[in-house]
mmCIF file of C-alpha atoms in Angstrom:
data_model
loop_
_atom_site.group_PDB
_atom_site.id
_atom_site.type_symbol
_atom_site.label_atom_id
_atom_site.label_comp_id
_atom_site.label_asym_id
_atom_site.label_seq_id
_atom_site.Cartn_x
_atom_site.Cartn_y
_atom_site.Cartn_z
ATOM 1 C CA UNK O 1 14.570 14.290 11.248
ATOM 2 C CA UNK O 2 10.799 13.692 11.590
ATOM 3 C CA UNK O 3 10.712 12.709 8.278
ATOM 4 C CA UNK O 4 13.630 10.328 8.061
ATOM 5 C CA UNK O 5 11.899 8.496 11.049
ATOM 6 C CA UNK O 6 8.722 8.487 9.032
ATOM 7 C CA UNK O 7 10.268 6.501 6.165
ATOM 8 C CA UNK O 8 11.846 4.017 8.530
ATOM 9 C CA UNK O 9 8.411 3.170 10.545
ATOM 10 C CA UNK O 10 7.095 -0.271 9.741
ATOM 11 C CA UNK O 11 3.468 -0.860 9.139
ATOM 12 C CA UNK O 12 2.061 -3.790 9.499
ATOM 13 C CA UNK O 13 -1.422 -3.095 7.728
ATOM 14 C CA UNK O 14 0.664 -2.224 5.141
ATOM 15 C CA UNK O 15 3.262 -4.990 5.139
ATOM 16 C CA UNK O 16 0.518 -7.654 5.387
ATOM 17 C CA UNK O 17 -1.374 -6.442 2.914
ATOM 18 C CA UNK O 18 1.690 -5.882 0.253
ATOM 19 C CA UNK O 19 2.702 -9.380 1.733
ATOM 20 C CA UNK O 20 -0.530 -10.997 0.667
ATOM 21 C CA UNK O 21 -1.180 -8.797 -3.306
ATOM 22 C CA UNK O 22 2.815 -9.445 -4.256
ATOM 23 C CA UNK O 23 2.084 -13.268 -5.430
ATOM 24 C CA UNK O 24 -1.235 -12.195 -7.092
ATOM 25 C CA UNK O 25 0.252 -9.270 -9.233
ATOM 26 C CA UNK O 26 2.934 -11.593 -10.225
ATOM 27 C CA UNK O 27 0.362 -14.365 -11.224
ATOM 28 C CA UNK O 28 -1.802 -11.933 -12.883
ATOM 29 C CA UNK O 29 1.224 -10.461 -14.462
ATOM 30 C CA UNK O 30 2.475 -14.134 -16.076
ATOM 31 C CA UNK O 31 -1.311 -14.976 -17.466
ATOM 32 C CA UNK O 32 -1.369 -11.358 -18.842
ATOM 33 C CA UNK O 33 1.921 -12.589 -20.494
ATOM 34 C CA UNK O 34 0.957 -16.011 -21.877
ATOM 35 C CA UNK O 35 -2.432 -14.476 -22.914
ATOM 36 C CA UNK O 36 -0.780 -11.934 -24.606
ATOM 37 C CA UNK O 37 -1.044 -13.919 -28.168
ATOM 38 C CA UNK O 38 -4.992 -14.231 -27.745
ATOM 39 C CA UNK O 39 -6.225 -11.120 -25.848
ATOM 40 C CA UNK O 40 -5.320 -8.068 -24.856
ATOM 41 C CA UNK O 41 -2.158 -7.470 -23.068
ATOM 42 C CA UNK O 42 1.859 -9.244 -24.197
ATOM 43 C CA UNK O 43 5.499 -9.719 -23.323
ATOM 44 C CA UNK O 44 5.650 -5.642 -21.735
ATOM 45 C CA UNK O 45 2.709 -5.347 -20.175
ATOM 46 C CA UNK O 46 3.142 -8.310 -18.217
ATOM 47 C CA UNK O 47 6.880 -7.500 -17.560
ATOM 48 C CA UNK O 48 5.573 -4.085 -16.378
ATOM 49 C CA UNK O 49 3.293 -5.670 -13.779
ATOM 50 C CA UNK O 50 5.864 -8.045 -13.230
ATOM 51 C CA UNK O 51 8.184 -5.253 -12.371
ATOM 52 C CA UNK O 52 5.414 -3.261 -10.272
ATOM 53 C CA UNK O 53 5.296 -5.903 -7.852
ATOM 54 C CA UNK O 54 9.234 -5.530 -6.839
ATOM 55 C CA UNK O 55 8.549 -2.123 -6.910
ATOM 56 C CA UNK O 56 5.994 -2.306 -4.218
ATOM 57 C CA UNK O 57 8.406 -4.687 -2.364
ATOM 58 C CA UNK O 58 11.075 -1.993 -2.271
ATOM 59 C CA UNK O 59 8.771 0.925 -1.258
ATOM 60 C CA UNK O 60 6.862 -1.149 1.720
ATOM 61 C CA UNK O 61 10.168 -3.198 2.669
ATOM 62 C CA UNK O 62 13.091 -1.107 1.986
ATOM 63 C CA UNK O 63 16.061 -1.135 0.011
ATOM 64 C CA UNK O 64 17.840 -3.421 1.514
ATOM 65 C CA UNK O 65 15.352 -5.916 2.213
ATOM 66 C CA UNK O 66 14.429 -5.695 -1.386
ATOM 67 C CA UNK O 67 17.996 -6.298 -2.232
ATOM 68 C CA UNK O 68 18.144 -9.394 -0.749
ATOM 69 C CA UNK O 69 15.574 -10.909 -2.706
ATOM 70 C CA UNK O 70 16.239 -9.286 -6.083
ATOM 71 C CA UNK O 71 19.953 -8.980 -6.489
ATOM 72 C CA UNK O 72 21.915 -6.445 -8.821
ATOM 73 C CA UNK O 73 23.540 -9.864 -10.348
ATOM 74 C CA UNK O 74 20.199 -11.802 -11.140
ATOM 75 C CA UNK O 75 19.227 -8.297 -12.589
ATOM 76 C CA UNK O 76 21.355 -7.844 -14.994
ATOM 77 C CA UNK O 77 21.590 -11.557 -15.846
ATOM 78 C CA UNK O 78 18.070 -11.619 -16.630
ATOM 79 C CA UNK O 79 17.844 -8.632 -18.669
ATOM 80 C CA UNK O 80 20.282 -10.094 -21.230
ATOM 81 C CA UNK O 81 18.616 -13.681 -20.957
ATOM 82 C CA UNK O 82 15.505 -11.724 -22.416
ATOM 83 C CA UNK O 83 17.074 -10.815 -25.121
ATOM 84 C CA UNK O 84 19.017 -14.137 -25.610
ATOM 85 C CA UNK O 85 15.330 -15.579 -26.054
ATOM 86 C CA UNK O 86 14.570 -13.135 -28.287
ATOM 87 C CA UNK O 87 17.428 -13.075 -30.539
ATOM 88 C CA UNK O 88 17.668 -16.949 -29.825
ATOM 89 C CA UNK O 89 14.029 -18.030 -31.276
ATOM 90 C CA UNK O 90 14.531 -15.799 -33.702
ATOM 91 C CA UNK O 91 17.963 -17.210 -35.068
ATOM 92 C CA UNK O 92 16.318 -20.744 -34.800
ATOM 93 C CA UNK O 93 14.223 -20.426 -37.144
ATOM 94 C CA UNK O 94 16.531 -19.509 -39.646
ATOM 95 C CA UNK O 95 19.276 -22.105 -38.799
ATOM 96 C CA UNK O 96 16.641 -25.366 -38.324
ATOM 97 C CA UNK O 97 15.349 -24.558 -42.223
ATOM 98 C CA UNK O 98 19.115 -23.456 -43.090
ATOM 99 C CA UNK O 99 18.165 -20.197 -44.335
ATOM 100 C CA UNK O 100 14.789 -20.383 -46.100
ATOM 101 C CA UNK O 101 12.826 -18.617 -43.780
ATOM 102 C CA UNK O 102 12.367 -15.389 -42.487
ATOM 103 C CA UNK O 103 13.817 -14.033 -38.655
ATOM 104 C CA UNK O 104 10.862 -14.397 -36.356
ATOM 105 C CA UNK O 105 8.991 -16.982 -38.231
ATOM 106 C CA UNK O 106 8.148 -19.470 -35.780
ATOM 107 C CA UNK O 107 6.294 -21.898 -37.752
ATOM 108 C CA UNK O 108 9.036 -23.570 -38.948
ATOM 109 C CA UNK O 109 10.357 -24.200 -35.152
ATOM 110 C CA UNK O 110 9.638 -28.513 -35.069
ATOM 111 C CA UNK O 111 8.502 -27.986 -31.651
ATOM 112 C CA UNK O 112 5.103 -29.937 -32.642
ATOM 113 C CA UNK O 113 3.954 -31.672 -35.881
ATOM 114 C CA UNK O 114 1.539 -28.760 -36.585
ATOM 115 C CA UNK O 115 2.569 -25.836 -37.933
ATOM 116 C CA UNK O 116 0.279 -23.248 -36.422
ATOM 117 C CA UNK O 117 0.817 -25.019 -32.936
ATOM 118 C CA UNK O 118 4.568 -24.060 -33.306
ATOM 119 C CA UNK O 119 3.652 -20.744 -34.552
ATOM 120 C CA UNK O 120 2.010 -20.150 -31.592
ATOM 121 C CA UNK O 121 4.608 -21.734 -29.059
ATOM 122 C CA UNK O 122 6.810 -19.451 -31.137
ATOM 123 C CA UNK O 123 5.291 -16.689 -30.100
ATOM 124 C CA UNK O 124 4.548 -17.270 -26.106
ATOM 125 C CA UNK O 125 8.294 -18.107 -26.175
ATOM 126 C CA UNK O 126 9.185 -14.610 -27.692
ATOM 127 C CA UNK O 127 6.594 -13.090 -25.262
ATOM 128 C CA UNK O 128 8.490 -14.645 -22.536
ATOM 129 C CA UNK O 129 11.881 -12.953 -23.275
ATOM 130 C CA UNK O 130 10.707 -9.774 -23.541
ATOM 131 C CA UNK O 131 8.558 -9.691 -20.398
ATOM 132 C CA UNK O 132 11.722 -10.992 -18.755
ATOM 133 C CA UNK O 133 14.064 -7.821 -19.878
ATOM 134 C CA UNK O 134 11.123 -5.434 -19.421
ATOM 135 C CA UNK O 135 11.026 -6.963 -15.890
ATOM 136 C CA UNK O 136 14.475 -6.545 -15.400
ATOM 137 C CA UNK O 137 15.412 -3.188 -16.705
ATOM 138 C CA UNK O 138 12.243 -1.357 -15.517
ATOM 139 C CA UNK O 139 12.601 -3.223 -11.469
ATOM 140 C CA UNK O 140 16.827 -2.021 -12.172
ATOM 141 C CA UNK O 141 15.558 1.395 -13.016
ATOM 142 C CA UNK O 142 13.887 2.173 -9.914
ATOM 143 C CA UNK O 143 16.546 0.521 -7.473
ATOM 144 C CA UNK O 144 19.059 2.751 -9.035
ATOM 145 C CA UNK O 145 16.512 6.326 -9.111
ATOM 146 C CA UNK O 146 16.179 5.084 -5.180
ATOM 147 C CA UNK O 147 19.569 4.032 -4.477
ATOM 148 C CA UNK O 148 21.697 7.084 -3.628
ATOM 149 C CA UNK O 149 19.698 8.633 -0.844
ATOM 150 C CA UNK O 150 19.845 5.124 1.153
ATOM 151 C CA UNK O 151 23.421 4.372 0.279
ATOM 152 C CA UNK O 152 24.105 7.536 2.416
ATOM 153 C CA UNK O 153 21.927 6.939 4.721
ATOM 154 C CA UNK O 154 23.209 3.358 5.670
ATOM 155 C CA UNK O 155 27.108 4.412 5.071
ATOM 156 C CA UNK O 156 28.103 1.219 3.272
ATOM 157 C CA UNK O 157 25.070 -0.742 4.733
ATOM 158 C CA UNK O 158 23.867 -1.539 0.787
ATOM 159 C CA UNK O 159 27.370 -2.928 0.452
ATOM 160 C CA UNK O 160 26.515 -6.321 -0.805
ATOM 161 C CA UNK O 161 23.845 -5.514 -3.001
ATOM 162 C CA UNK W 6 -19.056 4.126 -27.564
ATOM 163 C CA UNK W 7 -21.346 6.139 -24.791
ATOM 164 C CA UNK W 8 -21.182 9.878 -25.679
ATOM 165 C CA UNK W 9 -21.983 11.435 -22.139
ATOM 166 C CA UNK W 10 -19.278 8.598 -19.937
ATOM 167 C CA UNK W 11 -17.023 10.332 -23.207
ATOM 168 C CA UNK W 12 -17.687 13.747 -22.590
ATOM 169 C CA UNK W 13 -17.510 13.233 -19.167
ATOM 170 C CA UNK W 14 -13.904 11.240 -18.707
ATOM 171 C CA UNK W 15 -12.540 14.110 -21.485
ATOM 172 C CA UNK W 16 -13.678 16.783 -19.670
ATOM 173 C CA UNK W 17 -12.109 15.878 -16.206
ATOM 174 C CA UNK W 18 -8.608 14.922 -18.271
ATOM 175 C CA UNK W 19 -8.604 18.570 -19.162
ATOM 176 C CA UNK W 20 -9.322 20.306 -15.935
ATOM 177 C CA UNK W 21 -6.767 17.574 -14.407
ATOM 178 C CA UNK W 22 -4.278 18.207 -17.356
ATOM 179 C CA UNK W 23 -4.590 22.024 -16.238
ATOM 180 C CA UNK W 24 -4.446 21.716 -12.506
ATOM 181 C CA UNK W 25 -1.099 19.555 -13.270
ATOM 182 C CA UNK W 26 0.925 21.890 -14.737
ATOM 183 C CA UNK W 27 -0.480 24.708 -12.472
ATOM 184 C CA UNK W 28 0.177 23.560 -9.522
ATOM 185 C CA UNK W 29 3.024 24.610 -7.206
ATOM 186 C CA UNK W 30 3.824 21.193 -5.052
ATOM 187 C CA UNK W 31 5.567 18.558 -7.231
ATOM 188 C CA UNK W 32 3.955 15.333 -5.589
ATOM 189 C CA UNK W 33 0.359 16.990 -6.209
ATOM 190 C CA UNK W 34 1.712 17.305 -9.792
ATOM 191 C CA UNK W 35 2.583 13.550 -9.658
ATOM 192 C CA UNK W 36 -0.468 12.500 -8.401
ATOM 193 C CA UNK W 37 -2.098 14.951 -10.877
ATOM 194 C CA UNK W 38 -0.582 13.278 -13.662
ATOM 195 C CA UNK W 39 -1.320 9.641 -12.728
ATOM 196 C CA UNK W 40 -4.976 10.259 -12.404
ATOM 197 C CA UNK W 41 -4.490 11.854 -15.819
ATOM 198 C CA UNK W 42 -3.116 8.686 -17.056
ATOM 199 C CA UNK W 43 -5.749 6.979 -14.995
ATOM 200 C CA UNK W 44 -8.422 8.739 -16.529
ATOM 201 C CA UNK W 45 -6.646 8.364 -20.294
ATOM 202 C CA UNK W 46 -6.790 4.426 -19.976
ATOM 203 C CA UNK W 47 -10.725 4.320 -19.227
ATOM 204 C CA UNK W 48 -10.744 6.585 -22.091
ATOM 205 C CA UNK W 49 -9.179 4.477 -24.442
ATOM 206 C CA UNK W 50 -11.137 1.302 -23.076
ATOM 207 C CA UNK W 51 -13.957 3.367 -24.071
ATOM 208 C CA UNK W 52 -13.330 3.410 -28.014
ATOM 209 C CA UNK W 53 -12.517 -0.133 -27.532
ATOM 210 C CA UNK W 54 -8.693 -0.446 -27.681
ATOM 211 C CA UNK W 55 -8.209 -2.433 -24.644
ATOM 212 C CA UNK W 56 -4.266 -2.985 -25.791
ATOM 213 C CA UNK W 57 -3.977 0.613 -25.398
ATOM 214 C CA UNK W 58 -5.644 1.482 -22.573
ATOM 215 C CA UNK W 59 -3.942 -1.971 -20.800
ATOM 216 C CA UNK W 60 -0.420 -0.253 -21.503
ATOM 217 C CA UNK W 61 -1.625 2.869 -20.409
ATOM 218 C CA UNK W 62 -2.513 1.528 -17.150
ATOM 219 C CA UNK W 63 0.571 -0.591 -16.368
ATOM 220 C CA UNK W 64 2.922 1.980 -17.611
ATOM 221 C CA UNK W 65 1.146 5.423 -17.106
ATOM 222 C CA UNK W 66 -0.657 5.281 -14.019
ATOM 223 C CA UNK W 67 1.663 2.258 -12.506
ATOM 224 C CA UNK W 68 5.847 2.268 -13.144
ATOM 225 C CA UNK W 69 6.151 6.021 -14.545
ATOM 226 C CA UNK W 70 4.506 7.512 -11.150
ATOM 227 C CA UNK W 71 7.046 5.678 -9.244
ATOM 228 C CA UNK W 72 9.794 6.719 -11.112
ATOM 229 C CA UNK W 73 8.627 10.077 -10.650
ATOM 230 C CA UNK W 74 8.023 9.822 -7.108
ATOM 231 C CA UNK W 75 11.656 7.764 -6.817
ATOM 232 C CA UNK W 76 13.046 10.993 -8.873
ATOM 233 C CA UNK W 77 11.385 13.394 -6.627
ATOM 234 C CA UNK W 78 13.052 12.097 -3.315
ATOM 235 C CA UNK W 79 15.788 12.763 -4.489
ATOM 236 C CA UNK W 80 15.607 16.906 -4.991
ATOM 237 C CA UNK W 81 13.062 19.634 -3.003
ATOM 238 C CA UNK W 82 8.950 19.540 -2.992
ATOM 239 C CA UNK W 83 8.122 22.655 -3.546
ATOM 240 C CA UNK W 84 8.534 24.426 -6.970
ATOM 241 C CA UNK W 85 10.337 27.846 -7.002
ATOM 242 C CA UNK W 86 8.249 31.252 -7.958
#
């Protein structure tokens, strides 16, 4: 019984702190994601960093605070929009030069006159859907390992989530 | 490339690597394992694959040590003899 009070004690050291490192780690997770064409870093790193930061919302706030802001809907919605991008960019470039180039080759995209500039829009896009789904699925894997055990513990609390 | 910061960082990921899967409480084996991974990112840093060593960090040391801690909530501490 101890212990299930422990888990439900708020702290606020803890809560102001996670309040005020939540935007950076998202920040530093979307330049990690745009800079993942020119440095080190890309589209799942940043969508794993992206994803720790929820995951440090759910353990300091709780599950149900956390489900507020990150609901099961948006989840999975954004997990296929990911790949939508993906698949999406990827298609384009085949249907805007009807068929003569490759999957994935985003130079032929007519986002700019310049080919290498739309090579490398190409490519942030890309890096954008998958740091979305990475996002997604990794945040959706933790609510669901956590889930159970508060589900019980709230007795149809979690309903709306 | 610095041989002894080498030597050094590999020698602590084996004595960690060992304590890990010797030891009896489960969230000492967690924490075990995400200095491991900890320990495994500087390494890679240190032969220059920063890629590496950056998914290492985010994934290792960061999501996989929650899941594990998430997974261990949800069954007993201690292992059995």
């Amino acid at each position: 019984m101890s212990e299930e009070k422990r888990i439900r004690e708020r702290d606020v050291i803890i809560e102001t702190i996670s309040r005020l490192m939540i935007p950076f780690i998202q920040l530093f997770a979307l330049y990690v994601i745009i800079h993942g064409t020119k440095g080190p870093g890309g589209g799942f790193q940043g969508g794993v960093i992206f994803a720790s930061s929820f995951v440090l919302y759910l353990v300091v706030f709780g599950l149900a605070a956390a489900g507020k802001r990150f609901p099961e809907g948006a989840d999975t919605a954004l997990m296929s929009t990911g790949v939508y991008i993906f698949a999406g960019v990827g298609l384009l470039c085949i249907l805007v030069t009807l068929g003569t180039a490759e999957y994935l080759n985003y130079g032929f995209i007519p986002l700019t006159h310049h080919f290498e500039e739309n090579r490398a829009l190409g490519m942030d896009l890309v890096e954008i859907g998958i740091g979305i789904t990475v996002m997604a699925v990794i945040t959706e894997i933790f609510f669901n390992l956590v889930w159970k055990k508060e589900e019980e513990k709230g007795k149809g609390k979690e309903e709306q989530r | 490339m610095i041989v002894p910061i080498d030597l050094a960082l590999l020698t602590l990921i084996v004595i960690i690597a060992l304590a890990a899967i010797t030891v009896r409480d489960l969230l000492s084996a967690i924490m075990l394992l995400c200095a491991y991974s900890f320990l495994m990112a500087m390494v890679w840093v240190e032969m220059h694959s920063v890629d590496v060593g950056f998914t290492e960090a985010a994934v290792g040391a960061g999501a996989t040590t929650a899941f594990l801690i998430a997974a261990l909530s949800r069954t007993v501490r201690w292992e059995k003899k």
